[in-house]
Amino acid sequence: MKKYISILIICISLVSFGQNPNDDSKEVMITGNIIEASTGAPLEYATVAFTDMQGKIVTGGITDLEGKYAIKVPAGMYKVTFEFIGFSTKTLENQNLTRDTTLPTIKLAEDLESLDEIVIRAETTEVVVRLDKKIYNIGKDLTTSGANVGDALSNVPSVTVDIDGTIALRGNENVRILINGKPSAIAGFGSTDALRALPADAIDRVEVITSPSARYDAEGTAGILNIILRKEKTLGLNGSIQTNVGVPASSSINGNINLRTDKFNIFNNTGWRYRESPGKAYFKNQYLSSSIINPLVIENRDMDRINRNFNTNLGIEYFISDKTSVTASAFFSHGNDDDETINKTDEFDADSDLAISRDRIEYESETDTNYQFALNYITKFDDNGHELKADLQYESENEEETSLINEYTTFPNQVELPSEFITTDEDQKEYLAQIDYVRPIGENAQFEAGYRGNFKETVTDYELTEQMTAGGSFIRNDSLSNMFTYNENVNAVYTQYGDKYGKFSVLLGLRLEHTQLKGEVDAENVEANGDDALNINFDKSYTGLFPTLNLTYELNDRESITLGYNRRINRPRGRWINPFPSRSSEANIFQGNPNLDPAFASAFDLGYLKRWGKLTLTSSIYYQHETDAFERIQEDTGQETSNGIPIIRTLPINLSTNERIGFEVGILYNPAKWLRLNGSFNFFQFNTEGEFNGIDYGAKNTSYFARGSAKVSLPYKIEWQTNAFYRGPSNNSQTENDGILSVDLALSKDILNDNATVGFNVNDLFNSRKRSSITNTDTFISESEYQWRQRSVNLSFTYRFNQKKERRAQENREDDGEGEF
């Protein structure tokens, strides 16, 4: 504890006495380097303090990412102190600093007596607030052992992950997901589908960017989640391996290895996973028209899904010089899924008597292959942040999916009905070119400029064949079979300027983006779809300006206020504009809308941060005004299936406006070494105005979500953690959703001289993670309950070699390549 107290005193002193007490005195520049004694690795964020002969701290500073420091000091005699948490302090006595001086390299050794405190600190979720983002150093979350990156995101404040994997930020699903600051085949957009290929242990930290600066894409009206993956910085060979088994049946093995020398850094993360995900769904559709013979239809679905995935990420970083490096990396993922969905449908007549029962069985097989190649270059012109970065990236993704749908009437007679066979082949290629230039100006100011080009093409080949009579041959349905080619090309340039005036910091930026969206359909009989209002082929382009402004005022070294403004865009995605309906359910279909225009949003965010000794409080109030906002509506198409069931269509449309207002508060509290607590609460209200086809879809949706986590250190090196999450009821113009409660429980114990860990966790302890909703329209009422995956139990074993149990705090602050201002 004395170490923490001394560092706290130094930090306070740096703020209080950081200015030259005598403006007339001569100042000299003192430079040097601090490294770790055992490995020679640089120690960034180590503290350097200059104490005069009267024992008063005159000034000080911290080291950069290379372990270097450059501090102006009034000429004189000093004691220089070098400190870092968990390391023994070193001092240089009686240093006569009368001219610019480079001090000897300081080697700090680990303080063995404080290692227990280091472990506690590394296991605790920490938050760092910068001008344009909040950084959550997740620490050791026991509940994510054996889980994937998508699961881990559900434990990040401000973020929710729906039961079907949809990610939302402050209740808004239009969130941009980046990997290491860039678009990636690993990430996708607004969904955890691709993220399921990565283990949660691959995460170093998550950046929640609710007020993105101009350096980021303008895409995503909710903001950005930037996932920073681990990359070991310690010299030598090190790594770990983790195995998991669970119920429902699951197993995985993940390994990472890292070789770091003075000239290069080779890193690899490889994993394989098998997972069964049984789920259930219930739908009750009541049709209000008196002309429908069987006005009540009830569907019960049982889903058995098997997922197999292999992924590997290999990279090498070569240090051309002390200031220039090149990194080449390759990512490959191959997945194979087999799903079986049994849909039992019962139709009831007007007297509520059972009229017809049918079984619809869908066998779906899906193969996904993704690979990505990236080349990154960075050169630092000096030690003050003057640098140039360049990135090239190529991604390719292929998804092949086949579905065989068999249907049988089981009441009043058992009859085999005609079957359907669907083949979907989707190929996506994406190219990224990016260059960023950063130029410090003076002591506190910084100028940035850059370009990013993102070019994507997706080709979806959809073929539906069906039997005319049961047991007959399959014939191609030319009305629905099609090939849809979608291109999205975005060129962007940006510039931004940041400066600090005493306790006041400002970051002002402007981004210009030109977007081209192009869709083309190749089909035999497009007109047979019967929806003349949809423009099947389209070619749209538009240019937008996206200003950003972020302000911070430091009330003191532990308290600050932030204010952010930004303009964002929501571009329609491929599935949302593909005009051909899905066929996963005969009576409930999803159809894209090629008439969708982009939505634009302006957002304001006012934040407050306060740190006490063992408590950190973060809070913010936010407001967003969005035009041409997207909304998914349900409508009766007026069509019926071959069995006479009315077809309900879900269609995305542009509504006129959407206003969002809310507030959030988060608390990190560590009252004792054996107890760590954190919690957050987010309240929001959406007010939507607009109409479609003469129907008013205006609605006000008020909802909230809360999460809490408690971690307890028990005797015999046993750790116990409990996470709880509750999302309150919500609604839109047609649908009301019930609240959802989920509780996770986990235990772990270190063994083999702390080189290995055994973990046990239960996800969704009470099997309550279910989505229940009711939809009311003028023509039908629909009730539903959906459970993606039932309660799961997991046992894990992790072994580490030449690797600390937890990375020290400074390693969690590794630069993500997106700037630090």
PDB file of C-alpha atoms in Angstrom, residues 495-760:
ATOM      1  CA  THR A 495      -8.386  16.155 -40.606  1.00  0.00           C
ATOM      2  CA  GLN A 496      -8.469  17.031 -36.940  1.00  0.00           C
ATOM      3  CA  TYR A 497      -6.690  19.296 -34.497  1.00  0.00           C
ATOM      4  CA  GLY A 498      -6.292  18.905 -30.778  1.00  0.00           C
ATOM      5  CA  ASP A 499      -4.840  21.167 -28.132  1.00  0.00           C
ATOM      6  CA  LYS A 500      -4.674  21.571 -24.377  1.00  0.00           C
ATOM      7  CA  TYR A 501      -5.010  24.859 -22.545  1.00  0.00           C
ATOM      8  CA  GLY A 502      -4.236  24.264 -18.891  1.00  0.00           C
ATOM      9  CA  LYS A 503      -6.991  21.982 -17.654  1.00  0.00           C
ATOM     10  CA  PHE A 504      -9.036  22.346 -20.847  1.00  0.00           C
ATOM     11  CA  SER A 505      -8.550  19.995 -23.844  1.00  0.00           C
ATOM     12  CA  VAL A 506     -10.223  20.211 -27.240  1.00  0.00           C
ATOM     13  CA  LEU A 507     -10.297  17.894 -30.270  1.00  0.00           C
ATOM     14  CA  LEU A 508     -11.950  19.286 -33.412  1.00  0.00           C
ATOM     15  CA  GLY A 509     -12.271  17.287 -36.618  1.00  0.00           C
ATOM     16  CA  LEU A 510     -13.995  17.060 -39.974  1.00  0.00           C
ATOM     17  CA  ARG A 511     -14.476  13.968 -42.124  1.00  0.00           C
ATOM     18  CA  LEU A 512     -15.615  13.882 -45.752  1.00  0.00           C
ATOM     19  CA  GLU A 513     -17.035  10.598 -47.067  1.00  0.00           C
ATOM     20  CA  HIS A 514     -18.267   9.700 -50.526  1.00  0.00           C
ATOM     21  CA  THR A 515     -20.332   6.506 -50.694  1.00  0.00           C
ATOM     22  CA  GLN A 516     -21.556   4.474 -53.634  1.00  0.00           C
ATOM     23  CA  LEU A 517     -24.168   1.744 -53.075  1.00  0.00           C
ATOM     24  CA  LYS A 518     -24.948  -0.411 -56.076  1.00  0.00           C
ATOM     25  CA  GLY A 519     -27.242  -3.420 -56.375  1.00  0.00           C
ATOM     26  CA  GLU A 520     -28.013  -5.611 -59.344  1.00  0.00           C
ATOM     27  CA  VAL A 521     -30.315  -8.622 -59.595  1.00  0.00           C
ATOM     28  CA  ASP A 522     -29.980 -11.395 -62.144  1.00  0.00           C
ATOM     29  CA  ALA A 523     -33.152 -13.526 -62.123  1.00  0.00           C
ATOM     30  CA  GLU A 524     -35.385 -15.329 -64.608  1.00  0.00           C
ATOM     31  CA  ASN A 525     -38.702 -13.904 -63.455  1.00  0.00           C
ATOM     32  CA  VAL A 526     -38.263 -10.900 -61.181  1.00  0.00           C
ATOM     33  CA  GLU A 527     -41.797  -9.568 -61.760  1.00  0.00           C
ATOM     34  CA  ALA A 528     -43.344 -12.643 -60.209  1.00  0.00           C
ATOM     35  CA  ASN A 529     -42.394 -11.338 -56.774  1.00  0.00           C
ATOM     36  CA  GLY A 530     -45.450  -9.116 -56.927  1.00  0.00           C
ATOM     37  CA  ASP A 531     -43.941  -6.026 -55.288  1.00  0.00           C
ATOM     38  CA  ASP A 532     -43.644  -3.363 -57.962  1.00  0.00           C
ATOM     39  CA  ALA A 533     -42.832  -0.695 -55.337  1.00  0.00           C
ATOM     40  CA  LEU A 534     -39.339  -2.108 -54.806  1.00  0.00           C
ATOM     41  CA  ASN A 535     -36.573  -0.932 -57.161  1.00  0.00           C
ATOM     42  CA  ILE A 536     -34.795  -4.193 -57.862  1.00  0.00           C
ATOM     43  CA  ASN A 537     -31.665  -2.631 -59.400  1.00  0.00           C
ATOM     44  CA  PHE A 538     -30.191   0.548 -57.967  1.00  0.00           C
ATOM     45  CA  ASP A 539     -27.087   2.742 -58.119  1.00  0.00           C
ATOM     46  CA  LYS A 540     -26.900   5.441 -55.454  1.00  0.00           C
ATOM     47  CA  SER A 541     -24.098   7.749 -54.420  1.00  0.00           C
ATOM     48  CA  TYR A 542     -23.936  10.529 -51.894  1.00  0.00           C
ATOM     49  CA  THR A 543     -21.369  12.698 -50.163  1.00  0.00           C
ATOM     50  CA  GLY A 544     -21.514  13.705 -46.517  1.00  0.00           C
ATOM     51  CA  LEU A 545     -19.622  15.958 -44.139  1.00  0.00           C
ATOM     52  CA  PHE A 546     -19.196  14.663 -40.608  1.00  0.00           C
ATOM     53  CA  PRO A 547     -17.924  17.182 -38.037  1.00  0.00           C
ATOM     54  CA  THR A 548     -16.777  16.107 -34.565  1.00  0.00           C
ATOM     55  CA  LEU A 549     -15.992  18.057 -31.431  1.00  0.00           C
ATOM     56  CA  ASN A 550     -14.749  16.645 -28.129  1.00  0.00           C
ATOM     57  CA  LEU A 551     -13.973  18.746 -25.048  1.00  0.00           C
ATOM     58  CA  THR A 552     -12.536  17.796 -21.656  1.00  0.00           C
ATOM     59  CA  TYR A 553     -12.148  19.903 -18.541  1.00  0.00           C
ATOM     60  CA  GLU A 554     -10.051  18.483 -15.709  1.00  0.00           C
ATOM     61  CA  LEU A 555     -11.477  19.720 -12.421  1.00  0.00           C
ATOM     62  CA  ASN A 556      -8.499  18.024 -10.760  1.00  0.00           C
ATOM     63  CA  ASP A 557      -6.313  14.994 -11.357  1.00  0.00           C
ATOM     64  CA  ARG A 558      -9.136  12.624 -10.365  1.00  0.00           C
ATOM     65  CA  GLU A 559     -12.195  14.420 -11.700  1.00  0.00           C
ATOM     66  CA  SER A 560     -13.145  15.553 -15.204  1.00  0.00           C
ATOM     67  CA  ILE A 561     -16.049  16.621 -17.420  1.00  0.00           C
ATOM     68  CA  THR A 562     -16.329  15.736 -21.119  1.00  0.00           C
ATOM     69  CA  LEU A 563     -18.585  17.046 -23.886  1.00  0.00           C
ATOM     70  CA  GLY A 564     -18.817  15.483 -27.321  1.00  0.00           C
ATOM     71  CA  TYR A 565     -20.651  16.158 -30.576  1.00  0.00           C
ATOM     72  CA  ASN A 566     -20.528  14.083 -33.755  1.00  0.00           C
ATOM     73  CA  ARG A 567     -22.513  13.417 -36.907  1.00  0.00           C
ATOM     74  CA  ARG A 568     -22.846   9.796 -38.031  1.00  0.00           C
ATOM     75  CA  ILE A 569     -24.337   7.729 -40.856  1.00  0.00           C
ATOM     76  CA  ASN A 570     -26.219   4.432 -40.994  1.00  0.00           C
ATOM     77  CA  ARG A 571     -25.826   2.753 -44.375  1.00  0.00           C
ATOM     78  CA  PRO A 572     -28.260  -0.054 -45.281  1.00  0.00           C
ATOM     79  CA  ARG A 573     -26.539  -3.433 -45.182  1.00  0.00           C
ATOM     80  CA  GLY A 574     -26.722  -6.147 -47.852  1.00  0.00           C
ATOM     81  CA  ARG A 575     -29.426  -8.301 -46.235  1.00  0.00           C
ATOM     82  CA  TRP A 576     -31.568  -5.240 -45.516  1.00  0.00           C
ATOM     83  CA  ILE A 577     -31.741  -4.269 -49.198  1.00  0.00           C
ATOM     84  CA  ASN A 578     -31.911  -7.713 -50.835  1.00  0.00           C
ATOM     85  CA  PRO A 579     -35.488  -7.731 -52.196  1.00  0.00           C
ATOM     86  CA  PHE A 580     -35.953 -11.498 -52.091  1.00  0.00           C
ATOM     87  CA  PRO A 581     -37.665 -12.985 -49.013  1.00  0.00           C
ATOM     88  CA  SER A 582     -36.111 -15.523 -46.677  1.00  0.00           C
ATOM     89  CA  ARG A 583     -37.778 -18.928 -46.418  1.00  0.00           C
ATOM     90  CA  SER A 584     -36.813 -20.134 -42.968  1.00  0.00           C
ATOM     91  CA  SER A 585     -40.471 -19.943 -41.926  1.00  0.00           C
ATOM     92  CA  GLU A 586     -43.338 -20.487 -44.330  1.00  0.00           C
ATOM     93  CA  ALA A 587     -45.662 -17.923 -42.754  1.00  0.00           C
ATOM     94  CA  ASN A 588     -43.132 -15.495 -41.195  1.00  0.00           C
ATOM     95  CA  ILE A 589     -40.624 -14.090 -43.691  1.00  0.00           C
ATOM     96  CA  PHE A 590     -38.000 -11.344 -43.823  1.00  0.00           C
ATOM     97  CA  GLN A 591     -37.626  -9.275 -46.975  1.00  0.00           C
ATOM     98  CA  GLY A 592     -35.047  -6.620 -47.712  1.00  0.00           C
ATOM     99  CA  ASN A 593     -35.921  -3.192 -49.079  1.00  0.00           C
ATOM    100  CA  PRO A 594     -33.677  -1.835 -51.892  1.00  0.00           C
ATOM    101  CA  ASN A 595     -35.412   1.553 -51.545  1.00  0.00           C
ATOM    102  CA  LEU A 596     -33.713   2.127 -48.197  1.00  0.00           C
ATOM    103  CA  ASP A 597     -31.772   5.379 -47.967  1.00  0.00           C
ATOM    104  CA  PRO A 598     -29.001   6.024 -45.449  1.00  0.00           C
ATOM    105  CA  ALA A 599     -29.918   7.503 -42.090  1.00  0.00           C
ATOM    106  CA  PHE A 600     -28.004  10.435 -40.597  1.00  0.00           C
ATOM    107  CA  ALA A 601     -27.690  11.205 -36.895  1.00  0.00           C
ATOM    108  CA  SER A 602     -26.325  14.052 -34.784  1.00  0.00           C
ATOM    109  CA  ALA A 603     -25.370  13.130 -31.231  1.00  0.00           C
ATOM    110  CA  PHE A 604     -24.357  14.990 -28.069  1.00  0.00           C
ATOM    111  CA  ASP A 605     -22.726  13.394 -25.039  1.00  0.00           C
ATOM    112  CA  LEU A 606     -21.977  15.028 -21.662  1.00  0.00           C
ATOM    113  CA  GLY A 607     -19.828  12.896 -19.340  1.00  0.00           C
ATOM    114  CA  TYR A 608     -18.481  13.090 -15.802  1.00  0.00           C
ATOM    115  CA  LEU A 609     -15.674  11.037 -14.229  1.00  0.00           C
ATOM    116  CA  LYS A 610     -14.710  10.958 -10.545  1.00  0.00           C
ATOM    117  CA  ARG A 611     -12.095   8.769  -8.878  1.00  0.00           C
ATOM    118  CA  TRP A 612     -11.745   8.168  -5.164  1.00  0.00           C
ATOM    119  CA  GLY A 613      -9.245   5.855  -3.502  1.00  0.00           C
ATOM    120  CA  LYS A 614     -11.171   2.621  -4.075  1.00  0.00           C
ATOM    121  CA  LEU A 615     -14.085   3.892  -6.146  1.00  0.00           C
ATOM    122  CA  THR A 616     -14.424   5.102  -9.732  1.00  0.00           C
ATOM    123  CA  LEU A 617     -17.627   6.727 -10.999  1.00  0.00           C
ATOM    124  CA  THR A 618     -18.394   7.310 -14.676  1.00  0.00           C
ATOM    125  CA  SER A 619     -21.601   8.887 -15.948  1.00  0.00           C
ATOM    126  CA  SER A 620     -22.999  10.575 -19.017  1.00  0.00           C
ATOM    127  CA  ILE A 621     -26.135  12.114 -20.478  1.00  0.00           C
ATOM    128  CA  TYR A 622     -26.680  11.714 -24.204  1.00  0.00           C
ATOM    129  CA  TYR A 623     -29.044  12.893 -26.937  1.00  0.00           C
ATOM    130  CA  GLN A 624     -29.318  11.859 -30.592  1.00  0.00           C
ATOM    131  CA  HIS A 625     -31.481  13.092 -33.448  1.00  0.00           C
ATOM    132  CA  GLU A 626     -31.676  10.770 -36.457  1.00  0.00           C
ATOM    133  CA  THR A 627     -33.352  11.394 -39.809  1.00  0.00           C
ATOM    134  CA  ASP A 628     -34.636   8.675 -42.167  1.00  0.00           C
ATOM    135  CA  ALA A 629     -34.175   6.220 -39.306  1.00  0.00           C
ATOM    136  CA  PHE A 630     -34.534   2.497 -40.042  1.00  0.00           C
ATOM    137  CA  GLU A 631     -37.401   0.551 -38.521  1.00  0.00           C
ATOM    138  CA  ARG A 632     -38.469  -3.068 -39.025  1.00  0.00           C
ATOM    139  CA  ILE A 633     -42.219  -3.374 -39.456  1.00  0.00           C
ATOM    140  CA  GLN A 634     -44.505  -6.381 -39.807  1.00  0.00           C
ATOM    141  CA  GLU A 635     -47.376  -6.426 -42.263  1.00  0.00           C
ATOM    142  CA  ASP A 636     -49.818  -8.847 -43.792  1.00  0.00           C
ATOM    143  CA  THR A 637     -48.715  -9.340 -47.405  1.00  0.00           C
ATOM    144  CA  GLY A 638     -52.192 -10.392 -48.513  1.00  0.00           C
ATOM    145  CA  GLN A 639     -50.630 -13.606 -49.810  1.00  0.00           C
ATOM    146  CA  GLU A 640     -51.051 -17.133 -48.507  1.00  0.00           C
ATOM    147  CA  THR A 641     -48.882 -20.212 -48.461  1.00  0.00           C
ATOM    148  CA  SER A 642     -49.841 -23.265 -50.488  1.00  0.00           C
ATOM    149  CA  ASN A 643     -51.546 -24.448 -47.319  1.00  0.00           C
ATOM    150  CA  GLY A 644     -53.694 -21.308 -47.004  1.00  0.00           C
ATOM    151  CA  ILE A 645     -51.748 -19.617 -44.173  1.00  0.00           C
ATOM    152  CA  PRO A 646     -51.506 -15.787 -44.436  1.00  0.00           C
ATOM    153  CA  ILE A 647     -47.889 -14.653 -44.921  1.00  0.00           C
ATOM    154  CA  ILE A 648     -46.573 -12.030 -42.476  1.00  0.00           C
ATOM    155  CA  ARG A 649     -43.650 -10.021 -43.793  1.00  0.00           C
ATOM    156  CA  THR A 650     -40.956  -8.213 -41.806  1.00  0.00           C
ATOM    157  CA  LEU A 651     -39.661  -5.277 -43.860  1.00  0.00           C
ATOM    158  CA  PRO A 652     -37.070  -2.561 -42.994  1.00  0.00           C
ATOM    159  CA  ILE A 653     -38.185   0.961 -43.924  1.00  0.00           C
ATOM    160  CA  ASN A 654     -37.071   4.582 -43.534  1.00  0.00           C
ATOM    161  CA  LEU A 655     -39.053   6.534 -40.951  1.00  0.00           C
ATOM    162  CA  SER A 656     -38.818  10.317 -40.746  1.00  0.00           C
ATOM    163  CA  THR A 657     -37.156  10.933 -37.365  1.00  0.00           C
ATOM    164  CA  ASN A 658     -35.918   9.118 -34.316  1.00  0.00           C
ATOM    165  CA  GLU A 659     -34.917  10.940 -31.130  1.00  0.00           C
ATOM    166  CA  ARG A 660     -32.918   9.162 -28.448  1.00  0.00           C
ATOM    167  CA  ILE A 661     -32.188  10.521 -25.005  1.00  0.00           C
ATOM    168  CA  GLY A 662     -30.744   8.760 -22.005  1.00  0.00           C
ATOM    169  CA  PHE A 663     -28.195   8.602 -19.243  1.00  0.00           C
ATOM    170  CA  GLU A 664     -25.808   5.998 -17.889  1.00  0.00           C
ATOM    171  CA  VAL A 665     -23.777   5.578 -14.739  1.00  0.00           C
ATOM    172  CA  GLY A 666     -21.055   3.063 -13.899  1.00  0.00           C
ATOM    173  CA  ILE A 667     -19.267   2.260 -10.637  1.00  0.00           C
ATOM    174  CA  LEU A 668     -16.030   0.350 -10.036  1.00  0.00           C
ATOM    175  CA  TYR A 669     -15.494  -0.324  -6.335  1.00  0.00           C
ATOM    176  CA  ASN A 670     -12.749  -2.361  -4.685  1.00  0.00           C
ATOM    177  CA  PRO A 671     -13.436  -2.116  -0.929  1.00  0.00           C
ATOM    178  CA  ALA A 672     -10.904  -4.821  -0.030  1.00  0.00           C
ATOM    179  CA  LYS A 673      -8.241  -7.003  -1.622  1.00  0.00           C
ATOM    180  CA  TRP A 674     -10.638  -9.949  -1.480  1.00  0.00           C
ATOM    181  CA  LEU A 675     -13.674  -8.138  -2.936  1.00  0.00           C
ATOM    182  CA  ARG A 676     -14.122  -6.323  -6.272  1.00  0.00           C
ATOM    183  CA  LEU A 677     -17.467  -4.875  -7.356  1.00  0.00           C
ATOM    184  CA  ASN A 678     -18.634  -3.124 -10.492  1.00  0.00           C
ATOM    185  CA  GLY A 679     -22.016  -2.182 -11.856  1.00  0.00           C
ATOM    186  CA  SER A 680     -23.710   0.018 -14.432  1.00  0.00           C
ATOM    187  CA  PHE A 681     -27.167   1.344 -15.220  1.00  0.00           C
ATOM    188  CA  ASN A 682     -28.373   2.721 -18.545  1.00  0.00           C
ATOM    189  CA  PHE A 683     -31.741   4.407 -19.103  1.00  0.00           C
ATOM    190  CA  PHE A 684     -32.908   5.532 -22.537  1.00  0.00           C
ATOM    191  CA  GLN A 685     -35.984   6.700 -24.406  1.00  0.00           C
ATOM    192  CA  PHE A 686     -36.564   6.464 -28.171  1.00  0.00           C
ATOM    193  CA  ASN A 687     -39.219   8.640 -29.785  1.00  0.00           C
ATOM    194  CA  THR A 688     -40.005   7.635 -33.380  1.00  0.00           C
ATOM    195  CA  GLU A 689     -42.191   9.547 -35.831  1.00  0.00           C
ATOM    196  CA  GLY A 690     -43.170   8.393 -39.319  1.00  0.00           C
ATOM    197  CA  GLU A 691     -45.630   6.479 -41.457  1.00  0.00           C
ATOM    198  CA  PHE A 692     -45.545   3.840 -44.177  1.00  0.00           C
ATOM    199  CA  ASN A 693     -48.320   2.815 -46.583  1.00  0.00           C
ATOM    200  CA  GLY A 694     -50.727   5.109 -44.726  1.00  0.00           C
ATOM    201  CA  ILE A 695     -50.008   3.534 -41.336  1.00  0.00           C
ATOM    202  CA  ASP A 696     -48.589   5.653 -38.509  1.00  0.00           C
ATOM    203  CA  TYR A 697     -45.617   3.890 -36.927  1.00  0.00           C
ATOM    204  CA  GLY A 698     -44.801   6.617 -34.426  1.00  0.00           C
ATOM    205  CA  ALA A 699     -43.966   5.289 -30.969  1.00  0.00           C
ATOM    206  CA  LYS A 700     -42.181   6.116 -27.753  1.00  0.00           C
ATOM    207  CA  ASN A 701     -39.945   3.407 -26.293  1.00  0.00           C
ATOM    208  CA  THR A 702     -38.665   3.797 -22.749  1.00  0.00           C
ATOM    209  CA  SER A 703     -36.355   1.105 -21.439  1.00  0.00           C
ATOM    210  CA  TYR A 704     -33.239   0.462 -19.378  1.00  0.00           C
ATOM    211  CA  PHE A 705     -30.667  -2.177 -18.577  1.00  0.00           C
ATOM    212  CA  ALA A 706     -28.476  -2.819 -15.554  1.00  0.00           C
ATOM    213  CA  ARG A 707     -25.574  -5.133 -14.814  1.00  0.00           C
ATOM    214  CA  GLY A 708     -23.549  -5.946 -11.765  1.00  0.00           C
ATOM    215  CA  SER A 709     -20.527  -8.097 -10.977  1.00  0.00           C
ATOM    216  CA  ALA A 710     -19.023  -9.264  -7.690  1.00  0.00           C
ATOM    217  CA  LYS A 711     -15.679 -11.048  -7.455  1.00  0.00           C
ATOM    218  CA  VAL A 712     -14.501 -12.623  -4.203  1.00  0.00           C
ATOM    219  CA  SER A 713     -11.091 -14.083  -3.373  1.00  0.00           C
ATOM    220  CA  LEU A 714     -11.577 -17.157  -1.188  1.00  0.00           C
ATOM    221  CA  PRO A 715      -8.963 -19.147   0.743  1.00  0.00           C
ATOM    222  CA  TYR A 716      -6.725 -21.636  -1.076  1.00  0.00           C
ATOM    223  CA  LYS A 717      -6.437 -19.336  -4.128  1.00  0.00           C
ATOM    224  CA  ILE A 718     -10.058 -19.844  -5.136  1.00  0.00           C
ATOM    225  CA  GLU A 719     -11.822 -17.018  -6.988  1.00  0.00           C
ATOM    226  CA  TRP A 720     -15.610 -16.678  -7.132  1.00  0.00           C
ATOM    227  CA  GLN A 721     -17.442 -14.338  -9.501  1.00  0.00           C
ATOM    228  CA  THR A 722     -21.124 -13.639 -10.107  1.00  0.00           C
ATOM    229  CA  ASN A 723     -22.486 -11.490 -12.937  1.00  0.00           C
ATOM    230  CA  ALA A 724     -26.107 -10.392 -13.260  1.00  0.00           C
ATOM    231  CA  PHE A 725     -27.782  -8.579 -16.144  1.00  0.00           C
ATOM    232  CA  TYR A 726     -31.336  -7.297 -16.516  1.00  0.00           C
ATOM    233  CA  ARG A 727     -32.815  -5.573 -19.548  1.00  0.00           C
ATOM    234  CA  GLY A 728     -36.091  -3.818 -18.878  1.00  0.00           C
ATOM    235  CA  PRO A 729     -39.221  -4.048 -21.037  1.00  0.00           C
ATOM    236  CA  SER A 730     -39.166  -2.162 -24.350  1.00  0.00           C
ATOM    237  CA  ASN A 731     -41.476  -1.419 -27.251  1.00  0.00           C
ATOM    238  CA  ASN A 732     -41.833   0.106 -30.696  1.00  0.00           C
ATOM    239  CA  SER A 733     -44.964   1.095 -32.614  1.00  0.00           C
ATOM    240  CA  GLN A 734     -46.114  -2.513 -33.010  1.00  0.00           C
ATOM    241  CA  THR A 735     -44.246  -4.722 -30.562  1.00  0.00           C
ATOM    242  CA  GLU A 736     -43.842  -4.881 -26.785  1.00  0.00           C
ATOM    243  CA  ASN A 737     -40.880  -6.866 -25.402  1.00  0.00           C
ATOM    244  CA  ASP A 738     -40.710  -8.273 -21.878  1.00  0.00           C
ATOM    245  CA  GLY A 739     -37.689  -7.802 -19.626  1.00  0.00           C
ATOM    246  CA  ILE A 740     -34.831 -10.326 -19.641  1.00  0.00           C
ATOM    247  CA  LEU A 741     -32.803 -11.496 -16.624  1.00  0.00           C
ATOM    248  CA  SER A 742     -29.550 -13.427 -16.891  1.00  0.00           C
ATOM    249  CA  VAL A 743     -27.145 -14.555 -14.135  1.00  0.00           C
ATOM    250  CA  ASP A 744     -23.678 -16.101 -14.615  1.00  0.00           C
ATOM    251  CA  LEU A 745     -21.587 -17.845 -11.949  1.00  0.00           C
ATOM    252  CA  ALA A 746     -17.905 -18.824 -12.054  1.00  0.00           C
ATOM    253  CA  LEU A 747     -15.140 -20.325  -9.878  1.00  0.00           C
ATOM    254  CA  SER A 748     -11.415 -20.707 -10.540  1.00  0.00           C
ATOM    255  CA  LYS A 749      -8.324 -22.023  -8.744  1.00  0.00           C
ATOM    256  CA  ASP A 750      -4.654 -21.649  -9.548  1.00  0.00           C
ATOM    257  CA  ILE A 751      -2.523 -24.795  -9.481  1.00  0.00           C
ATOM    258  CA  LEU A 752       0.978 -25.950 -10.468  1.00  0.00           C
ATOM    259  CA  ASN A 753       2.755 -23.021  -8.799  1.00  0.00           C
ATOM    260  CA  ASP A 754       0.292 -20.584 -10.379  1.00  0.00           C
ATOM    261  CA  ASN A 755       1.309 -21.647 -13.879  1.00  0.00           C
ATOM    262  CA  ALA A 756      -2.107 -23.210 -14.487  1.00  0.00           C
ATOM    263  CA  THR A 757      -5.721 -22.419 -13.691  1.00  0.00           C
ATOM    264  CA  VAL A 758      -8.816 -24.609 -13.444  1.00  0.00           C
ATOM    265  CA  GLY A 759     -12.085 -22.804 -14.073  1.00  0.00           C
ATOM    266  CA  PHE A 760     -15.773 -23.664 -13.755  1.00  0.00           C
TER     267      PHE A 760
END
